[in-house]
PDB file of C-alpha atoms in Angstrom:
ATOM      1  CA  UNK A   4       0.119  -0.232   0.254  1.00 90.00           C
ATOM      2  CA  UNK A   5       2.656   2.003   0.828  1.00 89.00           C
ATOM      3  CA  UNK A   6       4.692   1.441  -2.057  1.00 90.00           C
ATOM      4  CA  UNK A   7       1.703   1.751  -4.384  1.00 91.00           C
ATOM      5  CA  UNK A   8       0.626   5.619  -2.839  1.00 92.00           C
ATOM      6  CA  UNK A   9       4.220   7.193  -1.366  1.00 91.00           C
ATOM      7  CA  UNK A  10       1.148  10.367  -0.092  1.00 91.00           C
ATOM      8  CA  UNK A  11       0.840   8.194   1.904  1.00 89.00           C
ATOM      9  CA  UNK A  12       4.301   8.443   4.171  1.00 89.00           C
ATOM     10  CA  UNK A  13       3.627  11.853   3.718  1.00 86.00           C
ATOM     11  CA  UNK A  14       0.311  12.492   6.237  1.00 83.00           C
ATOM     12  CA  UNK A  15       1.692  10.825   9.368  1.00 80.00           C
ATOM     13  CA  UNK A  16      -0.849   7.346   9.427  1.00 81.00           C
ATOM     14  CA  UNK A  17      -0.003   3.999   9.427  1.00 82.00           C
ATOM     15  CA  UNK A  18      -1.179   2.272   6.246  1.00 86.00           C
ATOM     16  CA  UNK A  19      -4.496   0.581   7.984  1.00 81.00           C
ATOM     17  CA  UNK A  20      -5.450   3.993   9.213  1.00 78.00           C
ATOM     18  CA  UNK A  21      -4.674   5.947   5.967  1.00 84.00           C
ATOM     19  CA  UNK A  22      -7.065   3.082   4.098  1.00 83.00           C
ATOM     20  CA  UNK A  23     -10.051   3.256   6.929  1.00 75.00           C
ATOM     21  CA  UNK A  24      -9.975   6.454   6.801  1.00 73.00           C
ATOM     22  CA  UNK A  25      -9.477   7.470   3.561  1.00 80.00           C
ATOM     23  CA  UNK A  26      -7.833   5.070   1.454  1.00 83.00           C
ATOM     24  CA  UNK A  27     -11.259   3.171   0.343  1.00 77.00           C
ATOM     25  CA  UNK A  28     -13.814   7.039   0.023  1.00 72.00           C
ATOM     26  CA  UNK A  29     -10.853   7.966  -2.587  1.00 81.00           C
ATOM     27  CA  UNK A  30     -11.275   3.764  -4.102  1.00 83.00           C
ATOM     28  CA  UNK A  31      -8.282   3.048  -3.791  1.00 87.00           C
ATOM     29  CA  UNK A  32      -7.145  -0.642  -3.054  1.00 86.00           C
ATOM     30  CA  UNK A  33      -5.089  -3.111  -0.510  1.00 83.00           C
ATOM     31  CA  UNK A  34      -4.451  -6.521  -0.384  1.00 80.00           C
ATOM     32  CA  UNK A  35      -7.564  -8.858  -0.105  1.00 75.00           C
ATOM     33  CA  UNK A  36      -4.688 -10.592   2.561  1.00 73.00           C
ATOM     34  CA  UNK A  37      -4.796  -6.845   4.295  1.00 73.00           C
ATOM     35  CA  UNK A  38      -8.672  -5.989   4.353  1.00 70.00           C
ATOM     36  CA  UNK A  39      -8.152  -9.767   5.896  1.00 68.00           C
ATOM     37  CA  UNK A  40      -6.263  -8.291   9.248  1.00 68.00           C
ATOM     38  CA  UNK A  41      -8.842  -4.985   9.472  1.00 66.00           C
ATOM     39  CA  UNK A  42     -11.281  -5.251  11.714  1.00 62.00           C
ATOM     40  CA  UNK A  43     -13.734  -2.510  11.429  1.00 62.00           C
ATOM     41  CA  UNK A  44     -15.335  -1.101  13.649  1.00 68.00           C
ATOM     42  CA  UNK A  45     -17.853   2.819  13.922  1.00 76.00           C
ATOM     43  CA  UNK A  46     -15.743   5.015  15.857  1.00 83.00           C
ATOM     44  CA  UNK A  47     -16.732   7.059  18.144  1.00 92.00           C
ATOM     45  CA  UNK A  48     -16.502  10.783  17.853  1.00 96.00           C
ATOM     46  CA  UNK A  49     -17.271  14.370  19.769  1.00 97.00           C
ATOM     47  CA  UNK A  50     -17.550  17.337  18.211  1.00 98.00           C
ATOM     48  CA  UNK A  51     -16.921  20.313  20.884  1.00 98.00           C
ATOM     49  CA  UNK A  52     -18.345  23.351  20.187  1.00 98.00           C
ATOM     50  CA  UNK A  53     -19.160  26.827  21.391  1.00 95.00           C
ATOM     51  CA  UNK A  54     -22.723  27.767  20.372  1.00 95.00           C
ATOM     52  CA  UNK A  55     -21.082  30.847  17.924  1.00 93.00           C
ATOM     53  CA  UNK A  56     -20.315  27.408  15.805  1.00 95.00           C
ATOM     54  CA  UNK A  57     -23.030  25.522  16.134  1.00 94.00           C
ATOM     55  CA  UNK A  58     -23.056  25.508  12.586  1.00 93.00           C
ATOM     56  CA  UNK A  59     -19.947  24.177  11.835  1.00 95.00           C
ATOM     57  CA  UNK A  60     -20.320  21.554  14.168  1.00 96.00           C
ATOM     58  CA  UNK A  61     -23.062  20.312  12.886  1.00 94.00           C
ATOM     59  CA  UNK A  62     -20.735  20.185   8.986  1.00 94.00           C
ATOM     60  CA  UNK A  63     -18.523  18.544  10.344  1.00 95.00           C
ATOM     61  CA  UNK A  64     -20.638  15.668  12.207  1.00 95.00           C
ATOM     62  CA  UNK A  65     -22.237  14.887   9.070  1.00 92.00           C
ATOM     63  CA  UNK A  66     -19.456  14.464   7.495  1.00 90.00           C
ATOM     64  CA  UNK A  67     -18.006  12.294   9.724  1.00 91.00           C
ATOM     65  CA  UNK A  68     -21.471  10.340   9.969  1.00 90.00           C
ATOM     66  CA  UNK A  69     -21.067   9.435   5.872  1.00 84.00           C
ATOM     67  CA  UNK A  70     -18.575   7.480   7.326  1.00 79.00           C
ATOM     68  CA  UNK A  71     -20.513   5.604   9.223  1.00 80.00           C
ATOM     69  CA  UNK A  72     -18.880   7.097  13.112  1.00 88.00           C
ATOM     70  CA  UNK A  73     -21.517   7.748  15.684  1.00 92.00           C
ATOM     71  CA  UNK A  74     -20.792  11.292  16.598  1.00 96.00           C
ATOM     72  CA  UNK A  75     -21.797  13.078  18.933  1.00 96.00           C
ATOM     73  CA  UNK A  76     -22.226  17.164  19.422  1.00 97.00           C
ATOM     74  CA  UNK A  77     -21.456  19.133  22.707  1.00 97.00           C
ATOM     75  CA  UNK A  78     -21.320  22.427  23.512  1.00 97.00           C
ATOM     76  CA  UNK A  79     -19.584  21.625  27.938  1.00 96.00           C
ATOM     77  CA  UNK A  80     -16.349  19.298  27.300  1.00 96.00           C
ATOM     78  CA  UNK A  81     -18.249  16.470  28.663  1.00 95.00           C
ATOM     79  CA  UNK A  82     -17.019  14.732  32.164  1.00 94.00           C
ATOM     80  CA  UNK A  83     -15.647  11.623  30.968  1.00 95.00           C
ATOM     81  CA  UNK A  84     -13.424  11.566  27.595  1.00 96.00           C
ATOM     82  CA  UNK A  85     -14.761   8.368  26.609  1.00 93.00           C
ATOM     83  CA  UNK A  86     -15.143   8.995  22.924  1.00 94.00           C
ATOM     84  CA  UNK A  87     -12.307   7.346  20.304  1.00 91.00           C
ATOM     85  CA  UNK A  88     -11.532  11.033  18.819  1.00 94.00           C
ATOM     86  CA  UNK A  89     -12.479  14.780  19.568  1.00 97.00           C
ATOM     87  CA  UNK A  90     -13.031  17.898  17.202  1.00 98.00           C
ATOM     88  CA  UNK A  91     -12.389  20.678  19.420  1.00 98.00           C
ATOM     89  CA  UNK A  92     -13.925  23.887  18.213  1.00 98.00           C
ATOM     90  CA  UNK A  93     -12.907  27.279  19.279  1.00 96.00           C
ATOM     91  CA  UNK A  94     -10.875  25.118  22.244  1.00 96.00           C
ATOM     92  CA  UNK A  95      -9.939  28.128  23.828  1.00 95.00           C
ATOM     93  CA  UNK A  96     -12.326  29.010  25.687  1.00 94.00           C
ATOM     94  CA  UNK A  97     -13.156  24.822  27.395  1.00 97.00           C
ATOM     95  CA  UNK A  98     -11.966  24.914  31.360  1.00 95.00           C
ATOM     96  CA  UNK A  99     -10.799  21.188  30.067  1.00 97.00           C
ATOM     97  CA  UNK A 100      -9.978  19.485  26.755  1.00 97.00           C
ATOM     98  CA  UNK A 101      -9.746  16.220  25.907  1.00 97.00           C
ATOM     99  CA  UNK A 102      -6.437  14.488  25.713  1.00 95.00           C
ATOM    100  CA  UNK A 103      -3.915  15.705  23.095  1.00 95.00           C
ATOM    101  CA  UNK A 104      -3.936  12.502  21.198  1.00 92.00           C
ATOM    102  CA  UNK A 105      -7.042  11.698  20.527  1.00 94.00           C
ATOM    103  CA  UNK A 106      -7.905  16.133  19.877  1.00 96.00           C
ATOM    104  CA  UNK A 107      -8.214  17.663  16.822  1.00 97.00           C
ATOM    105  CA  UNK A 108      -8.335  21.740  17.974  1.00 98.00           C
ATOM    106  CA  UNK A 109     -10.039  23.111  14.611  1.00 98.00           C
ATOM    107  CA  UNK A 110      -8.675  26.944  15.373  1.00 97.00           C
ATOM    108  CA  UNK A 111     -10.958  30.226  14.983  1.00 96.00           C
ATOM    109  CA  UNK A 112      -9.936  33.090  15.582  1.00 94.00           C
ATOM    110  CA  UNK A 113      -7.972  35.629  14.112  1.00 93.00           C
ATOM    111  CA  UNK A 114      -4.638  35.758  13.685  1.00 92.00           C
ATOM    112  CA  UNK A 115      -5.143  39.912  13.564  1.00 89.00           C
ATOM    113  CA  UNK A 116      -6.055  40.147  17.893  1.00 83.00           C
ATOM    114  CA  UNK A 117      -3.222  38.825  19.963  1.00 79.00           C
ATOM    115  CA  UNK A 118      -5.435  38.456  22.604  1.00 83.00           C
ATOM    116  CA  UNK A 119      -6.603  34.591  22.695  1.00 87.00           C
ATOM    117  CA  UNK A 120      -3.051  34.015  21.481  1.00 94.00           C
ATOM    118  CA  UNK A 121      -1.512  33.530  25.030  1.00 94.00           C
ATOM    119  CA  UNK A 122       1.568  30.998  25.226  1.00 94.00           C
ATOM    120  CA  UNK A 123      -1.512  28.913  26.972  1.00 95.00           C
ATOM    121  CA  UNK A 124      -3.706  28.315  23.827  1.00 96.00           C
ATOM    122  CA  UNK A 125      -0.322  28.134  21.117  1.00 96.00           C
ATOM    123  CA  UNK A 126       0.018  25.240  23.680  1.00 96.00           C
ATOM    124  CA  UNK A 127      -3.252  23.873  23.761  1.00 96.00           C
ATOM    125  CA  UNK A 128      -2.576  24.209  19.661  1.00 97.00           C
ATOM    126  CA  UNK A 129       0.694  22.651  18.898  1.00 95.00           C
ATOM    127  CA  UNK A 130       0.125  19.410  22.141  1.00 95.00           C
ATOM    128  CA  UNK A 131      -3.268  18.283  19.650  1.00 96.00           C
ATOM    129  CA  UNK A 132      -3.003  15.869  17.470  1.00 94.00           C
ATOM    130  CA  UNK A 133      -4.155  18.364  14.677  1.00 94.00           C
ATOM    131  CA  UNK A 134      -4.552  21.245  14.275  1.00 97.00           C
ATOM    132  CA  UNK A 135      -7.396  22.761  10.957  1.00 97.00           C
ATOM    133  CA  UNK A 136      -7.367  26.355  10.269  1.00 97.00           C
ATOM    134  CA  UNK A 137     -10.341  27.969   7.505  1.00 96.00           C
ATOM    135  CA  UNK A 138      -8.364  31.031   7.102  1.00 95.00           C
ATOM    136  CA  UNK A 139      -4.179  30.936   4.681  1.00 94.00           C
ATOM    137  CA  UNK A 140      -3.326  33.931   7.009  1.00 94.00           C
ATOM    138  CA  UNK A 141      -4.215  32.784  10.330  1.00 96.00           C
ATOM    139  CA  UNK A 142      -1.978  29.629   9.180  1.00 96.00           C
ATOM    140  CA  UNK A 143       1.048  31.281   7.876  1.00 95.00           C
ATOM    141  CA  UNK A 144       1.163  33.365  11.596  1.00 96.00           C
ATOM    142  CA  UNK A 145       0.624  30.264  13.564  1.00 96.00           C
ATOM    143  CA  UNK A 146       3.824  28.840  10.935  1.00 96.00           C
ATOM    144  CA  UNK A 147       5.728  32.202  12.586  1.00 95.00           C
ATOM    145  CA  UNK A 148       4.496  30.945  16.359  1.00 94.00           C
ATOM    146  CA  UNK A 149       6.179  27.245  15.415  1.00 94.00           C
ATOM    147  CA  UNK A 150       2.674  25.663  14.670  1.00 94.00           C
ATOM    148  CA  UNK A 151       2.810  24.558  10.962  1.00 92.00           C
ATOM    149  CA  UNK A 152       2.209  21.763   8.643  1.00 89.00           C
ATOM    150  CA  UNK A 153       2.050  18.696   8.764  1.00 88.00           C
ATOM    151  CA  UNK A 154       0.883  19.292  11.850  1.00 92.00           C
ATOM    152  CA  UNK A 155      -1.658  22.542  10.925  1.00 95.00           C
ATOM    153  CA  UNK A 156      -4.089  21.875   7.526  1.00 95.00           C
ATOM    154  CA  UNK A 157      -5.980  24.441   5.750  1.00 95.00           C
ATOM    155  CA  UNK A 158     -10.245  23.232   6.442  1.00 94.00           C
ATOM    156  CA  UNK A 159     -12.516  25.965   3.526  1.00 93.00           C
ATOM    157  CA  UNK A 160     -15.545  26.455   5.004  1.00 93.00           C
ATOM    158  CA  UNK A 161     -17.389  25.339   2.925  1.00 86.00           C
ATOM    159  CA  UNK A 162     -21.621  25.697   2.720  1.00 80.00           C
ATOM    160  CA  UNK A 163     -23.576  22.891   3.943  1.00 74.00           C
ATOM    161  CA  UNK A 164     -27.716  22.624   3.081  1.00 65.00           C
ATOM    162  CA  UNK A 165     -29.018  22.879   6.969  1.00 56.00           C
ATOM    163  CA  UNK A 166     -31.986  20.441   7.686  1.00 52.00           C
ATOM    164  CA  UNK A 167     -30.912  18.514   3.898  1.00 47.00           C
ATOM    165  CA  UNK A 168     -33.485  21.597   2.562  1.00 52.00           C
ATOM    166  CA  UNK A 169     -33.317  25.725   2.086  1.00 55.00           C
ATOM    167  CA  UNK A 170     -37.928  26.573   3.510  1.00 61.00           C
ATOM    168  CA  UNK A 171     -38.544  29.270   1.965  1.00 63.00           C
ATOM    169  CA  UNK A 172     -39.395  31.482   4.718  1.00 70.00           C
ATOM    170  CA  UNK A 173     -41.489  35.567   4.524  1.00 84.00           C
ATOM    171  CA  UNK A 174     -38.983  37.762   4.937  1.00 93.00           C
ATOM    172  CA  UNK A 175     -40.081  40.219   7.916  1.00 95.00           C
ATOM    173  CA  UNK A 176     -36.705  41.464   7.952  1.00 97.00           C
ATOM    174  CA  UNK A 177     -34.674  43.925   5.779  1.00 96.00           C
ATOM    175  CA  UNK A 178     -31.298  43.148   7.233  1.00 97.00           C
ATOM    176  CA  UNK A 179     -30.531  41.448  10.494  1.00 98.00           C
ATOM    177  CA  UNK A 180     -26.950  41.794  12.690  1.00 97.00           C
ATOM    178  CA  UNK A 181     -26.054  39.122  14.601  1.00 96.00           C
ATOM    179  CA  UNK A 182     -22.568  38.885  17.121  1.00 93.00           C
ATOM    180  CA  UNK A 183     -21.072  40.947  19.676  1.00 93.00           C
ATOM    181  CA  UNK A 184     -22.567  44.460  18.900  1.00 91.00           C
ATOM    182  CA  UNK A 185     -22.406  45.918  22.355  1.00 91.00           C
ATOM    183  CA  UNK A 186     -18.831  45.427  23.519  1.00 91.00           C
ATOM    184  CA  UNK A 187     -17.760  46.829  20.237  1.00 91.00           C
ATOM    185  CA  UNK A 188     -18.061  50.829  19.019  1.00 93.00           C
ATOM    186  CA  UNK A 189     -17.186  50.045  15.306  1.00 94.00           C
ATOM    187  CA  UNK A 190     -19.705  48.069  15.177  1.00 96.00           C
ATOM    188  CA  UNK A 191     -22.490  50.638  16.809  1.00 96.00           C
ATOM    189  CA  UNK A 192     -20.556  53.439  15.115  1.00 95.00           C
ATOM    190  CA  UNK A 193     -22.308  51.460  11.593  1.00 97.00           C
ATOM    191  CA  UNK A 194     -25.653  50.070  12.499  1.00 96.00           C
ATOM    192  CA  UNK A 195     -26.305  53.646  13.641  1.00 95.00           C
ATOM    193  CA  UNK A 196     -26.607  54.843  10.723  1.00 95.00           C
ATOM    194  CA  UNK A 197     -28.827  52.618   9.194  1.00 95.00           C
ATOM    195  CA  UNK A 198     -30.947  51.359  12.331  1.00 93.00           C
ATOM    196  CA  UNK A 199     -34.060  53.914  11.464  1.00 93.00           C
ATOM    197  CA  UNK A 200     -33.689  53.559   7.258  1.00 95.00           C
ATOM    198  CA  UNK A 201     -34.901  49.400   7.169  1.00 96.00           C
ATOM    199  CA  UNK A 202     -36.223  46.949   9.246  1.00 96.00           C
ATOM    200  CA  UNK A 203     -33.084  46.526  11.062  1.00 97.00           C
ATOM    201  CA  UNK A 204     -33.379  43.281  13.911  1.00 97.00           C
ATOM    202  CA  UNK A 205     -29.900  43.096  16.241  1.00 97.00           C
ATOM    203  CA  UNK A 206     -29.218  39.895  18.405  1.00 96.00           C
ATOM    204  CA  UNK A 207     -26.448  39.019  19.807  1.00 92.00           C
ATOM    205  CA  UNK A 208     -28.085  35.534  22.362  1.00 90.00           C
ATOM    206  CA  UNK A 209     -29.403  33.210  19.886  1.00 92.00           C
ATOM    207  CA  UNK A 210     -27.673  29.755  18.470  1.00 93.00           C
ATOM    208  CA  UNK A 211     -28.464  27.101  16.378  1.00 91.00           C
ATOM    209  CA  UNK A 212     -32.068  26.592  14.814  1.00 91.00           C
ATOM    210  CA  UNK A 213     -33.195  30.008  16.539  1.00 94.00           C
ATOM    211  CA  UNK A 214     -30.962  32.095  14.882  1.00 95.00           C
ATOM    212  CA  UNK A 215     -30.774  30.516  11.583  1.00 94.00           C
ATOM    213  CA  UNK A 216     -35.260  30.815  11.434  1.00 94.00           C
ATOM    214  CA  UNK A 217     -34.401  34.299  11.991  1.00 96.00           C
ATOM    215  CA  UNK A 218     -31.516  34.399   9.464  1.00 95.00           C
ATOM    216  CA  UNK A 219     -34.310  32.873   7.097  1.00 94.00           C
ATOM    217  CA  UNK A 220     -36.897  35.749   7.727  1.00 95.00           C
ATOM    218  CA  UNK A 221     -34.196  38.375   6.453  1.00 96.00           C
ATOM    219  CA  UNK A 222     -33.718  39.779   3.247  1.00 95.00           C
ATOM    220  CA  UNK A 223     -29.816  40.007   4.445  1.00 96.00           C
ATOM    221  CA  UNK A 224     -27.536  40.049   6.966  1.00 97.00           C
ATOM    222  CA  UNK A 225     -24.145  41.906   7.640  1.00 98.00           C
ATOM    223  CA  UNK A 226     -21.301  41.690   8.560  1.00 97.00           C
ATOM    224  CA  UNK A 227     -19.729  44.484   9.886  1.00 97.00           C
ATOM    225  CA  UNK A 228     -15.812  43.635  11.381  1.00 96.00           C
ATOM    226  CA  UNK A 229     -15.774  43.546  14.733  1.00 93.00           C
ATOM    227  CA  UNK A 230     -11.508  44.132  14.536  1.00 88.00           C
ATOM    228  CA  UNK A 231      -9.609  46.195  12.231  1.00 89.00           C
ATOM    229  CA  UNK A 232      -7.903  44.898   9.169  1.00 90.00           C
ATOM    230  CA  UNK A 233      -9.920  41.626  10.752  1.00 93.00           C
ATOM    231  CA  UNK A 234     -10.283  38.725   8.390  1.00 94.00           C
ATOM    232  CA  UNK A 235     -13.105  38.141   6.792  1.00 95.00           C
ATOM    233  CA  UNK A 236     -15.698  36.154   8.900  1.00 95.00           C
ATOM    234  CA  UNK A 237     -16.587  32.929   6.338  1.00 95.00           C
ATOM    235  CA  UNK A 238     -17.981  31.194   9.373  1.00 93.00           C
ATOM    236  CA  UNK A 239     -21.087  33.656   9.682  1.00 95.00           C
ATOM    237  CA  UNK A 240     -21.359  34.550   5.790  1.00 96.00           C
ATOM    238  CA  UNK A 241     -21.168  30.236   4.918  1.00 95.00           C
ATOM    239  CA  UNK A 242     -23.998  30.372   7.917  1.00 94.00           C
ATOM    240  CA  UNK A 243     -26.039  32.737   5.886  1.00 94.00           C
ATOM    241  CA  UNK A 244     -24.902  31.271   2.523  1.00 93.00           C
ATOM    242  CA  UNK A 245     -26.513  27.971   3.015  1.00 92.00           C
ATOM    243  CA  UNK A 246     -29.682  28.954   4.463  1.00 92.00           C
ATOM    244  CA  UNK A 247     -29.569  31.631   1.282  1.00 91.00           C
ATOM    245  CA  UNK A 248     -29.501  34.895   2.559  1.00 93.00           C
ATOM    246  CA  UNK A 249     -27.169  36.868   0.956  1.00 94.00           C
ATOM    247  CA  UNK A 250     -24.483  38.690   2.857  1.00 96.00           C
ATOM    248  CA  UNK A 251     -23.830  42.285   2.578  1.00 97.00           C
ATOM    249  CA  UNK A 252     -20.353  42.716   4.377  1.00 97.00           C
ATOM    250  CA  UNK A 253     -18.074  44.619   4.935  1.00 97.00           C
ATOM    251  CA  UNK A 254     -14.224  44.427   2.878  1.00 96.00           C
ATOM    252  CA  UNK A 255     -11.477  42.427   3.827  1.00 94.00           C
ATOM    253  CA  UNK A 256      -7.589  42.149   2.939  1.00 91.00           C
ATOM    254  CA  UNK A 257      -7.949  38.282   2.105  1.00 92.00           C
ATOM    255  CA  UNK A 258     -11.332  38.508   0.276  1.00 91.00           C
ATOM    256  CA  UNK A 259      -9.764  38.058  -3.340  1.00 89.00           C
ATOM    257  CA  UNK A 260      -9.221  33.933  -1.177  1.00 91.00           C
ATOM    258  CA  UNK A 261     -12.469  33.710  -2.121  1.00 92.00           C
ATOM    259  CA  UNK A 262     -13.246  34.514  -5.505  1.00 90.00           C
ATOM    260  CA  UNK A 263     -16.867  31.980  -5.467  1.00 88.00           C
ATOM    261  CA  UNK A 264     -18.288  34.593  -2.855  1.00 91.00           C
ATOM    262  CA  UNK A 265     -18.612  37.446  -6.122  1.00 84.00           C
ATOM    263  CA  UNK A 266     -21.874  36.738  -6.750  1.00 84.00           C
ATOM    264  CA  UNK A 267     -23.617  35.996  -2.767  1.00 88.00           C
ATOM    265  CA  UNK A 268     -21.836  38.890  -1.275  1.00 94.00           C
ATOM    266  CA  UNK A 269     -21.699  42.524  -1.637  1.00 94.00           C
ATOM    267  CA  UNK A 270     -18.951  44.223   0.022  1.00 95.00           C
ATOM    268  CA  UNK A 271     -18.111  47.689   1.473  1.00 96.00           C
ATOM    269  CA  UNK A 272     -14.893  49.860   1.847  1.00 96.00           C
ATOM    270  CA  UNK A 273     -13.536  48.737   5.319  1.00 96.00           C
ATOM    271  CA  UNK A 274     -13.977  50.750   7.118  1.00 95.00           C
ATOM    272  CA  UNK A 275     -16.669  53.838   5.298  1.00 97.00           C
ATOM    273  CA  UNK A 276     -19.869  54.232   6.925  1.00 96.00           C
ATOM    274  CA  UNK A 277     -20.803  55.878   3.904  1.00 97.00           C
ATOM    275  CA  UNK A 278     -19.814  53.345   1.469  1.00 97.00           C
ATOM    276  CA  UNK A 279     -21.928  50.894   3.875  1.00 97.00           C
ATOM    277  CA  UNK A 280     -24.927  52.640   3.528  1.00 97.00           C
ATOM    278  CA  UNK A 281     -24.371  53.008  -0.326  1.00 96.00           C
ATOM    279  CA  UNK A 282     -24.203  48.947  -0.861  1.00 96.00           C
ATOM    280  CA  UNK A 283     -27.106  48.324   1.528  1.00 96.00           C
ATOM    281  CA  UNK A 284     -28.996  50.689  -0.853  1.00 95.00           C
ATOM    282  CA  UNK A 285     -27.403  49.101  -3.680  1.00 92.00           C
ATOM    283  CA  UNK A 286     -28.250  45.597  -2.726  1.00 91.00           C
ATOM    284  CA  UNK A 287     -31.472  46.365  -1.189  1.00 91.00           C
ATOM    285  CA  UNK A 288     -32.326  47.516  -4.954  1.00 89.00           C
ATOM    286  CA  UNK A 289     -31.711  44.889  -6.632  1.00 82.00           C
ATOM    287  CA  UNK A 290     -28.164  45.836  -7.280  1.00 60.00           C
ATOM    288  CA  UNK A 291     -24.953  43.512  -7.098  1.00 52.00           C
ATOM    289  CA  UNK A 292     -21.167  44.585  -5.305  1.00 49.00           C
ATOM    290  CA  UNK A 293     -20.720  48.515  -4.183  1.00 45.00           C
ATOM    291  CA  UNK A 294     -19.268  50.592  -6.622  1.00 41.00           C
ATOM    292  CA  UNK A 295     -15.287  50.455  -5.941  1.00 42.00           C
ATOM    293  CA  UNK A 296     -14.946  46.955  -4.426  1.00 47.00           C
ATOM    294  CA  UNK A 297     -13.944  43.952  -6.736  1.00 40.00           C
ATOM    295  CA  UNK A 298     -15.291  40.833  -4.959  1.00 38.00           C
TER     296      UNK A 298
END
């Protein structure tokens, strides 16, 4: 198997592990003798997640289940770490973590802010079985901190049809903003400019199915950065697009890493309240991206 597929050695997996986890889905061949020696049993996974990233956790769970594996999704650390393996989204929020050899961390913080990237957090990532990150800029940052490939892998956040279908909902709101706006002065400055012009709904404490219902009931979701010079908030954007609701978003320096968003997201210039007003008016009128900003 190693001679036939030399890339297997680069993964660090034993040949039998590679075949069971990856090779079968790629239709790779293994000898009948080897196959007879493999005792297949479904793995028991747990996905630990912040409530804010339940959408992504459920998407990971559904893909694990496609392999016939059992998956639990939880927003709290289990009392006993008895599962075979764990995906941990936003590991910095948990007081207790599963053993490093059973733990795959999905790093979702933005490297433009240093508040999360403490020595303790970097140690957590380094001592996990693997680290996933959605942002190429984050991966460069982690490499500078000594956490790099083959320990770190780029996993872009894709779209996912929630509940296997997108239900058509009556649009009760023009614009929805969800997320922390109370502690963010820059977000409030943007919101103040449009709150009296449109039917705007502000939400900061709903998650899962509850926020999904509101997303589907809104014509657009507004995405404003918490940080100056932020990275594009792909978990939020893909959550909205998966539910069939387009997004009006502040532009970023890394948005050209996501060309597939061109027809689904109306961008406005970073830091420009006036350009946001123009982008919102354009989107509400059925237009495309704001003038002067390439998607």
